[in-house]
PDB file of C-alpha atoms in Angstrom:
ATOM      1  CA  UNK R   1     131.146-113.926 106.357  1.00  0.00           C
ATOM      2  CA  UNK R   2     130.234-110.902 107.917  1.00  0.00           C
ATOM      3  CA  UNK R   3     131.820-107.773 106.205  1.00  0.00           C
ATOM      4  CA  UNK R   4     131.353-105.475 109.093  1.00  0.00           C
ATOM      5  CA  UNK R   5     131.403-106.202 112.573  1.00  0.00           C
ATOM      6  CA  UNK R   6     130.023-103.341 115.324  1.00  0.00           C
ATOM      7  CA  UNK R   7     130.815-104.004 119.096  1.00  0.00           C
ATOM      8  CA  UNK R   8     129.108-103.775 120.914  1.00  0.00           C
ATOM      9  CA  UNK R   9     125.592-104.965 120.138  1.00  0.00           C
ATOM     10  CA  UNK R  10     124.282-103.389 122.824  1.00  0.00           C
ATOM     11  CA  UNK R  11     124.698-100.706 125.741  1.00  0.00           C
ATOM     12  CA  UNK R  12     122.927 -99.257 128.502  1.00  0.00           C
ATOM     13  CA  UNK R  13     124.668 -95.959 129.695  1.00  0.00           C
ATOM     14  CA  UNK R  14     123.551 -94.014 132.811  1.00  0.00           C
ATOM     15  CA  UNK R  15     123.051 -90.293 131.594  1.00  0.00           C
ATOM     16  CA  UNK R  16     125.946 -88.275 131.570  1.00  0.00           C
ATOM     17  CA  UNK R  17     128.385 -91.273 130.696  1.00  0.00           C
ATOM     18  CA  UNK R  18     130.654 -91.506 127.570  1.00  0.00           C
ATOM     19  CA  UNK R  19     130.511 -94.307 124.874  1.00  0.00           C
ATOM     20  CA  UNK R  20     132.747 -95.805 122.594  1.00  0.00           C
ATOM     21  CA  UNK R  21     130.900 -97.878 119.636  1.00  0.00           C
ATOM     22  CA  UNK R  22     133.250-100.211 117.095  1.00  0.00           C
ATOM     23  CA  UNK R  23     133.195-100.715 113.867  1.00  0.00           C
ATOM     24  CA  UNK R  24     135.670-103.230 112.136  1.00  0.00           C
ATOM     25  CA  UNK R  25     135.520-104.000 108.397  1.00  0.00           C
ATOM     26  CA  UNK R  26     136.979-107.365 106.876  1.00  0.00           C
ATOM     27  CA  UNK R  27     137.140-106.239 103.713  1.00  0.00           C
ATOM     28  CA  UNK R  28     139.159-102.865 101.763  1.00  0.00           C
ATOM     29  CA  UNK R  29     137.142 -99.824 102.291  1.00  0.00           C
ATOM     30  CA  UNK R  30     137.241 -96.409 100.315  1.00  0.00           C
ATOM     31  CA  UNK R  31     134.694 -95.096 102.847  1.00  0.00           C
ATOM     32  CA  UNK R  32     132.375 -95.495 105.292  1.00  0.00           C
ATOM     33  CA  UNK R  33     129.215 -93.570 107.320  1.00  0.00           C
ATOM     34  CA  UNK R  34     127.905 -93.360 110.722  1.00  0.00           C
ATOM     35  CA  UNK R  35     123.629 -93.548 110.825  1.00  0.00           C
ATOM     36  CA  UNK R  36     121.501 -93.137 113.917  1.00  0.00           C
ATOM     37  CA  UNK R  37     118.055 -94.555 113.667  1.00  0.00           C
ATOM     38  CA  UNK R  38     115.288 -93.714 115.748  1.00  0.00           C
ATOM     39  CA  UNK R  39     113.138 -95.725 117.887  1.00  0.00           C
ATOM     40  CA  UNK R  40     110.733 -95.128 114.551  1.00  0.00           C
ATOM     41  CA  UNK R  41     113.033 -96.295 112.313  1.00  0.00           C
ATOM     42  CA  UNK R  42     114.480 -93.626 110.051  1.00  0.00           C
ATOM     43  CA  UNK R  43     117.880 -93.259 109.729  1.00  0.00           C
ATOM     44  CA  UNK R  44     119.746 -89.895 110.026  1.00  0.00           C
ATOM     45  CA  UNK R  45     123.490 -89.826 108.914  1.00  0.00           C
ATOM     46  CA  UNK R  46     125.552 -88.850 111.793  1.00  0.00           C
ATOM     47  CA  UNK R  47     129.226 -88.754 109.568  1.00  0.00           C
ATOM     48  CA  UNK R  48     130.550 -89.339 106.292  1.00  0.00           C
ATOM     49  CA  UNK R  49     134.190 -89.746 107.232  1.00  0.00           C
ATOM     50  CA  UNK R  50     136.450 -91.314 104.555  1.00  0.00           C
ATOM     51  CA  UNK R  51     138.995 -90.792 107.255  1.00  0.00           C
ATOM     52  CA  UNK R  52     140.813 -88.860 110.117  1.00  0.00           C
ATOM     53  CA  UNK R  53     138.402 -87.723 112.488  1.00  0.00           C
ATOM     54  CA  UNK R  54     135.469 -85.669 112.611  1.00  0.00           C
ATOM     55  CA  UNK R  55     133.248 -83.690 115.297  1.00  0.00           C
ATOM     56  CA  UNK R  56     129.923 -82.885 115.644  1.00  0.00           C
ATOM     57  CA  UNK R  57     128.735 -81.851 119.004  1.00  0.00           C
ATOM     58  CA  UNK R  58     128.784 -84.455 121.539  1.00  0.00           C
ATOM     59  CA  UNK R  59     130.092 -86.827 118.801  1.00  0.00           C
ATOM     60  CA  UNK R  60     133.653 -87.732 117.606  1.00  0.00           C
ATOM     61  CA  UNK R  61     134.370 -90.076 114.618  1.00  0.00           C
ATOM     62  CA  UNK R  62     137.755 -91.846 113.940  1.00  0.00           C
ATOM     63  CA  UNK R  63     138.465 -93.883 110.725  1.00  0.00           C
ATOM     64  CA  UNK R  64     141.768 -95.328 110.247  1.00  0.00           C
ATOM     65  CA  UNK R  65     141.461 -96.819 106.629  1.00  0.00           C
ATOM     66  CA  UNK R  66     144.306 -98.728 106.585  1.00  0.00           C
ATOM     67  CA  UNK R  67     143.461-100.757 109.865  1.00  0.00           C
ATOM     68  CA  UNK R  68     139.676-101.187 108.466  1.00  0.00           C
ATOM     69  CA  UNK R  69     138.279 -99.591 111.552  1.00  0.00           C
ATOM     70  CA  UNK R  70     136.154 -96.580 112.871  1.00  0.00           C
ATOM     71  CA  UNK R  71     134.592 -95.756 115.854  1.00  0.00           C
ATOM     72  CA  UNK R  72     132.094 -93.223 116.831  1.00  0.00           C
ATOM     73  CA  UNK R  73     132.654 -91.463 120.486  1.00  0.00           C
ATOM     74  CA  UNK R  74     129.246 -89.997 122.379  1.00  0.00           C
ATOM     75  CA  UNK R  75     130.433 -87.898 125.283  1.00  0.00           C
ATOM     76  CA  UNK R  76     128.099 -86.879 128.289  1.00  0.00           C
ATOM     77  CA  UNK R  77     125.413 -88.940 127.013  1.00  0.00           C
ATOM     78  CA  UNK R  78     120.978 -87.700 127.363  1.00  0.00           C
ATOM     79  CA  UNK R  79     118.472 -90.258 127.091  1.00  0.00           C
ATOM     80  CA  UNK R  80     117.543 -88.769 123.431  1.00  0.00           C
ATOM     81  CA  UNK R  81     120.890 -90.618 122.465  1.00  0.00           C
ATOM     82  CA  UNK R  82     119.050 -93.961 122.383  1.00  0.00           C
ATOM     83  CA  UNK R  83     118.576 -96.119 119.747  1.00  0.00           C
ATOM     84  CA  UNK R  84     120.320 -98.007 117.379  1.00  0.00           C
ATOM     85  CA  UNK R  85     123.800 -96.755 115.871  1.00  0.00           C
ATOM     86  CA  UNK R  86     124.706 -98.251 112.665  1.00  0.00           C
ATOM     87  CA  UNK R  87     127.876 -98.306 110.459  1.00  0.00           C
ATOM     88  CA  UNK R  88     128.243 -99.159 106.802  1.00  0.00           C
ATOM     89  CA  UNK R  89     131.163 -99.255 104.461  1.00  0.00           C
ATOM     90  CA  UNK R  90     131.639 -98.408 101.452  1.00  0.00           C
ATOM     91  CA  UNK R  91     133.362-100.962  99.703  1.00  0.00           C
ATOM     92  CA  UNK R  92     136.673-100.625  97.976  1.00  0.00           C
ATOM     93  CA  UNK R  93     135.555-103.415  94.926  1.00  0.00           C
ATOM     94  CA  UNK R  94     132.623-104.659  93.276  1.00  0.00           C
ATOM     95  CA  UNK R  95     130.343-102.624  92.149  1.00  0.00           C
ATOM     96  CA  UNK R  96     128.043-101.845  94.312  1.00  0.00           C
ATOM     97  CA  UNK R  97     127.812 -99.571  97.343  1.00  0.00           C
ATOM     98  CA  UNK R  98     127.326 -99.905 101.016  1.00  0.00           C
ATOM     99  CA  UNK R  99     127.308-102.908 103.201  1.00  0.00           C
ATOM    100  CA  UNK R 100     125.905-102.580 107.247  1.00  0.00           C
ATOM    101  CA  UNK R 101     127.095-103.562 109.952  1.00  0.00           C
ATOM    102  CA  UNK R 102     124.297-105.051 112.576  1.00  0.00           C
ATOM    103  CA  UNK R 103     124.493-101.656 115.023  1.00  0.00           C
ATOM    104  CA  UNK R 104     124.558-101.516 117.996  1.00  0.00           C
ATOM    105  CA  UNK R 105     122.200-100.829 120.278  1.00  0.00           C
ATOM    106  CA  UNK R 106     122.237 -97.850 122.675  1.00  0.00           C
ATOM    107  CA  UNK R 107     119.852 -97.229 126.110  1.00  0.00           C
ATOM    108  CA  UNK R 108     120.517 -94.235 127.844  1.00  0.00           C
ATOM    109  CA  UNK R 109     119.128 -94.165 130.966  1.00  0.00           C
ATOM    110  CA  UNK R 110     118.147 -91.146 133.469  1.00  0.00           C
TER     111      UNK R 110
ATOM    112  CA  UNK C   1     119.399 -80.670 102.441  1.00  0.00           C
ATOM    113  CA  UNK C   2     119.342 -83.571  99.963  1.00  0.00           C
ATOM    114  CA  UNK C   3     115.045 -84.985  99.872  1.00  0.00           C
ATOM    115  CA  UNK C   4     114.565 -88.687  99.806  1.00  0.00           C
ATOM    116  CA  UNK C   5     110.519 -89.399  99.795  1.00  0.00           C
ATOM    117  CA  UNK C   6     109.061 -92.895 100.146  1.00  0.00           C
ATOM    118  CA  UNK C   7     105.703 -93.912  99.417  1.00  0.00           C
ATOM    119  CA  UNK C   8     103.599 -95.155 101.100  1.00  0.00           C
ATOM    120  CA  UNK C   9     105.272 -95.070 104.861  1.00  0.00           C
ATOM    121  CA  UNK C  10     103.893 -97.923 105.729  1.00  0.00           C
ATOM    122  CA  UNK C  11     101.598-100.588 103.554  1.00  0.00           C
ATOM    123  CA  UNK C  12      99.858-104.225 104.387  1.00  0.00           C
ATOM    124  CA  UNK C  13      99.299-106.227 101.698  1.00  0.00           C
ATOM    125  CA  UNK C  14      98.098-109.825 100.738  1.00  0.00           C
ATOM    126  CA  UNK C  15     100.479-113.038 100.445  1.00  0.00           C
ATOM    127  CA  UNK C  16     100.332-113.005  96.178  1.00  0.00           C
ATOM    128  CA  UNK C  17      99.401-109.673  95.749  1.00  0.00           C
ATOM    129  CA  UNK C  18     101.269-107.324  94.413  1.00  0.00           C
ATOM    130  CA  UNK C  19     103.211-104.192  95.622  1.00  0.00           C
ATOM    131  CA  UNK C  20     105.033-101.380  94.465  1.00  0.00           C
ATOM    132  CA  UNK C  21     107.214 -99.151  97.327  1.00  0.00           C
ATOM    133  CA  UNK C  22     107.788 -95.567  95.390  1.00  0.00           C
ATOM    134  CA  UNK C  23     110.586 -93.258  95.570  1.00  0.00           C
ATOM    135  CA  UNK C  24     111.422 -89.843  94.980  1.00  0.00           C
ATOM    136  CA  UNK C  25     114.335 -87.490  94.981  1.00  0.00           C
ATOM    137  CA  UNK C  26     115.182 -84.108  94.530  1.00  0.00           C
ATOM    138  CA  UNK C  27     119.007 -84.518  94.910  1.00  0.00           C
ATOM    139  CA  UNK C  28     119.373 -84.532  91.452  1.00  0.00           C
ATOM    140  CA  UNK C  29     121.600 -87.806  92.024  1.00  0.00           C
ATOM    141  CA  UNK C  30     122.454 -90.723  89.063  1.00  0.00           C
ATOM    142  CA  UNK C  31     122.577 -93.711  92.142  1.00  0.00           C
ATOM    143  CA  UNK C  32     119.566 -95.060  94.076  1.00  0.00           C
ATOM    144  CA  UNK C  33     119.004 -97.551  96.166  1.00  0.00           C
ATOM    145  CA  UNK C  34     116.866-100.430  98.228  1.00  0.00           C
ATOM    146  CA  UNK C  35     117.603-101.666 100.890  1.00  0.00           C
ATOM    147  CA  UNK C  36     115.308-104.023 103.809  1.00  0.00           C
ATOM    148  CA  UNK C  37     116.206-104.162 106.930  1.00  0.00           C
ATOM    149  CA  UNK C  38     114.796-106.831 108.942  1.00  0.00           C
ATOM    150  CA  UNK C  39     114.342-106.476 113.051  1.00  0.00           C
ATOM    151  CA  UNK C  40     117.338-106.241 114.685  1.00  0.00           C
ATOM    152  CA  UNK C  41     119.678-106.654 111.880  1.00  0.00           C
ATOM    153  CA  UNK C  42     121.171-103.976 109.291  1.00  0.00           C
ATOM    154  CA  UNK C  43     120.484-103.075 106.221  1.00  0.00           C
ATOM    155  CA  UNK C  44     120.744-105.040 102.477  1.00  0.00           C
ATOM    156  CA  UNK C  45     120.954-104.392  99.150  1.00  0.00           C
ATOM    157  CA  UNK C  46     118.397-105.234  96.648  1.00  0.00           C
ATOM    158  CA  UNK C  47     118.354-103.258  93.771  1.00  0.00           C
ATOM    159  CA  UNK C  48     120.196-100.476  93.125  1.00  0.00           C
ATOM    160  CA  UNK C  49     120.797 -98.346  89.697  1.00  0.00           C
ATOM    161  CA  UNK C  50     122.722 -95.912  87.948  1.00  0.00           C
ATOM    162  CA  UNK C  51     120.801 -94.253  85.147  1.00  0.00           C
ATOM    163  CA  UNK C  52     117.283 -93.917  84.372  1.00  0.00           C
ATOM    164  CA  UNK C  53     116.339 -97.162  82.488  1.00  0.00           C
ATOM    165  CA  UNK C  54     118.446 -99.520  84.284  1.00  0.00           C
ATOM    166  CA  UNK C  55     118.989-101.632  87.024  1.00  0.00           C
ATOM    167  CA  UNK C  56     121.411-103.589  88.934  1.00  0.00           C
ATOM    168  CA  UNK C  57     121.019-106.534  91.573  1.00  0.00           C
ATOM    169  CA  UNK C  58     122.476-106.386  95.006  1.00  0.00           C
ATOM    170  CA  UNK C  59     123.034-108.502  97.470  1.00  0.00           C
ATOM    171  CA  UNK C  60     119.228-110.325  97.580  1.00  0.00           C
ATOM    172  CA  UNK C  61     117.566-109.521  94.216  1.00  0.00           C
ATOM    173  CA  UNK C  62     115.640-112.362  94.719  1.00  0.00           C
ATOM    174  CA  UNK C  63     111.996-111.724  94.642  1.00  0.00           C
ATOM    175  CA  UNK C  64     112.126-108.320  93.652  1.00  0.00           C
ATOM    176  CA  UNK C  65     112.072-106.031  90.927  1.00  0.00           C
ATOM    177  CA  UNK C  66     113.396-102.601  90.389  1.00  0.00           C
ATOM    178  CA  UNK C  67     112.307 -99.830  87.746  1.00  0.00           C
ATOM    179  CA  UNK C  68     113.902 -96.396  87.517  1.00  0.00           C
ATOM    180  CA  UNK C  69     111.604 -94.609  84.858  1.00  0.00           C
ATOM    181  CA  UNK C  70     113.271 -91.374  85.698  1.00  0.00           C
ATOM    182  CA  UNK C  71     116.008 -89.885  87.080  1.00  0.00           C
ATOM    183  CA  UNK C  72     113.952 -88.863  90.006  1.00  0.00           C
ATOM    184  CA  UNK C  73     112.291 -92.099  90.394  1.00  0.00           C
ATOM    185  CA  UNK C  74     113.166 -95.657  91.486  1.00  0.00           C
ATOM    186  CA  UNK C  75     110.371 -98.190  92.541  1.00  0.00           C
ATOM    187  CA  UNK C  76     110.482-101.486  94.092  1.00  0.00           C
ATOM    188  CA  UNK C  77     108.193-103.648  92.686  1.00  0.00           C
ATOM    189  CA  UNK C  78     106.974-107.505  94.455  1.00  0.00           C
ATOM    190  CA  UNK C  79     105.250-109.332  92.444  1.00  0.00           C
ATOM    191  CA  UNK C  80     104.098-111.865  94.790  1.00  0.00           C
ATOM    192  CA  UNK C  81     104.492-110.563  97.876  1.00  0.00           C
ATOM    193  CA  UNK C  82     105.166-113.414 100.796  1.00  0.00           C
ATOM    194  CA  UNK C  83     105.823-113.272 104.250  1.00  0.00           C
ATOM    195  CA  UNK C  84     109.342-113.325 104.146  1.00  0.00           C
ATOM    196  CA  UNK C  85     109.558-110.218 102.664  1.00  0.00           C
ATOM    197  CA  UNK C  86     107.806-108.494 105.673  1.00  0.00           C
ATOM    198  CA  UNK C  87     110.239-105.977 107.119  1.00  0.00           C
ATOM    199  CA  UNK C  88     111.221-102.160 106.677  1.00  0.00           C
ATOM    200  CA  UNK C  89     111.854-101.064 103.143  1.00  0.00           C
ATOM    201  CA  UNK C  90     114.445 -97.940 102.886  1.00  0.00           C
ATOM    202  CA  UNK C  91     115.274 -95.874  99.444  1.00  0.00           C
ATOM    203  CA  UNK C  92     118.731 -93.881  99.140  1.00  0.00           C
ATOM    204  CA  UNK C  93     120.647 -91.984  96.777  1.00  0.00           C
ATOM    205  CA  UNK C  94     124.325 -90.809  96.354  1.00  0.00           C
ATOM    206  CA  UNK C  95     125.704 -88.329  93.835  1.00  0.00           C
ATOM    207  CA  UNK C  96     128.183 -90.883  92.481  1.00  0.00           C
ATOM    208  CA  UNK C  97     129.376 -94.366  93.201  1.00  0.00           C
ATOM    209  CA  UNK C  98     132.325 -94.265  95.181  1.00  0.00           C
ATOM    210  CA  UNK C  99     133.661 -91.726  98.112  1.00  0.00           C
ATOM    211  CA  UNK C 100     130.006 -89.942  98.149  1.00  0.00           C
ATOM    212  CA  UNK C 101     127.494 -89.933 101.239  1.00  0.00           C
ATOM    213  CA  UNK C 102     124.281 -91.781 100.716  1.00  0.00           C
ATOM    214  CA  UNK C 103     120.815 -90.222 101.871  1.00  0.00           C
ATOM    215  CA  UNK C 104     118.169 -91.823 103.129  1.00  0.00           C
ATOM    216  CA  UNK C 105     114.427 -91.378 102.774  1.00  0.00           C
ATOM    217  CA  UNK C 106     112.165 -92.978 106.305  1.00  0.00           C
ATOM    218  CA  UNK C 107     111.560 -95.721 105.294  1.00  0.00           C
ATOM    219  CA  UNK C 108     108.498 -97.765 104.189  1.00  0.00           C
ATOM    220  CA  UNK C 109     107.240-100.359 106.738  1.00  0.00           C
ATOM    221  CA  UNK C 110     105.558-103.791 104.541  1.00  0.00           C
ATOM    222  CA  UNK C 111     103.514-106.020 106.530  1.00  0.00           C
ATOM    223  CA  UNK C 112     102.633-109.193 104.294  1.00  0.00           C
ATOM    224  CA  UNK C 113      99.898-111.446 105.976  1.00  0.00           C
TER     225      UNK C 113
END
């Protein structure tokens, strides 16, 4: 099944309006990381947060290892904040690296 | 900044032909990775590797080949390219295995027809 879920899939924000995207991992973590990608399609990495919580600008993330979650805050959002946000965890076994969630998709409107 | 360079950004090729995706880095990293990510949907693992000379499978080998002649290098290699494996190609690399942040090159867009 799927090892990491993001909520939502999508969102359509009027400018200026805060968001709150989800992701929940079934599976042990020992990390994870936030990515934006572009309308284009390259991805930019946003956070590497293990855990705790972590600022950058207009964006806050929170990981809380132990309840397999993180979320990623955008405050006052601009219409150069859409696109698609994606998650991926870094897995706690086997031996290979990250998994992604779907993302979820972000419209900010003027 | 860590440098992740794909080659070539974007590529059409022939059902049965073959094609190679290149990848570069300057990170001086042991890990790299591919990954496709199909329309709409996040990304998977194909091949990934440790140390020049070796490879490893990931999640959907199937199809593909890897080769990482160098440190610095890591190609992707379809030997008969179908339309299934149309979709967005992206190369990565991390200093280590575990609690390390990956980097991304843009991506490689593969249109089979």
């Amino acid at each position: 099944g799927q090892q990491v879920q993001q909520s939502p899939a999508s969102l359509v924000l009027q400018e200026g309006e805060n968001a709150e995207l989800q992701c929940n991992f079934s599976t042990s973590l020992n990390s994870m990381q936030w990515f934006y990608q572009r309308p284009g399609g390259s991805l930019v990495s946003l956070f590497y947060n293990p855990s705790g919580t972590k600022h950058s600008g207009r964006l806050t993330s929170t990981t809380v290892i132990k309840e397999r979650r993180s979320s990623l805050h955008i405050s006052s959002s601009q219409t150069t904040d859409s696109g698609t946000y994606l998650c991926a965890l870094e897995r706690s076994t086997g031996n290979y690296k990250y998994v992604f969630g779907a993302g979820t998709r972000l419209k900010v409107i003027a | 900044e860590a440098a992740v360079t794909q080659s070539p950004r974007s590529k059409v090729a022939v059902t049965g032909g073959k094609v190679t995706l290149s990848c570069h880095q300057t990170n001086n990293h042991d890990y790299m990775y591919w990954y496709r990510q199909d329309t709409g949907h996040g990304l998977r693992l194909i091949h990934y590797s440790y140390v020049a000379d070796s490879t490893e499978k990931g999640d959907i080998p199937d199809g593909y080949k890897a080769s990482r002649p160098s440190q610095e290098n890591f190609s992707l290699i379809l030997e008969l390219a179908s339309l299934s494996q149309t979709a967005v190609y992206f190369c990565a690399s991390s200093d280590t295995l575990i609690n390390t942040e990956v980097f991304f090159g843009k991506g490689t867009r593969l249109t089979v027809v």
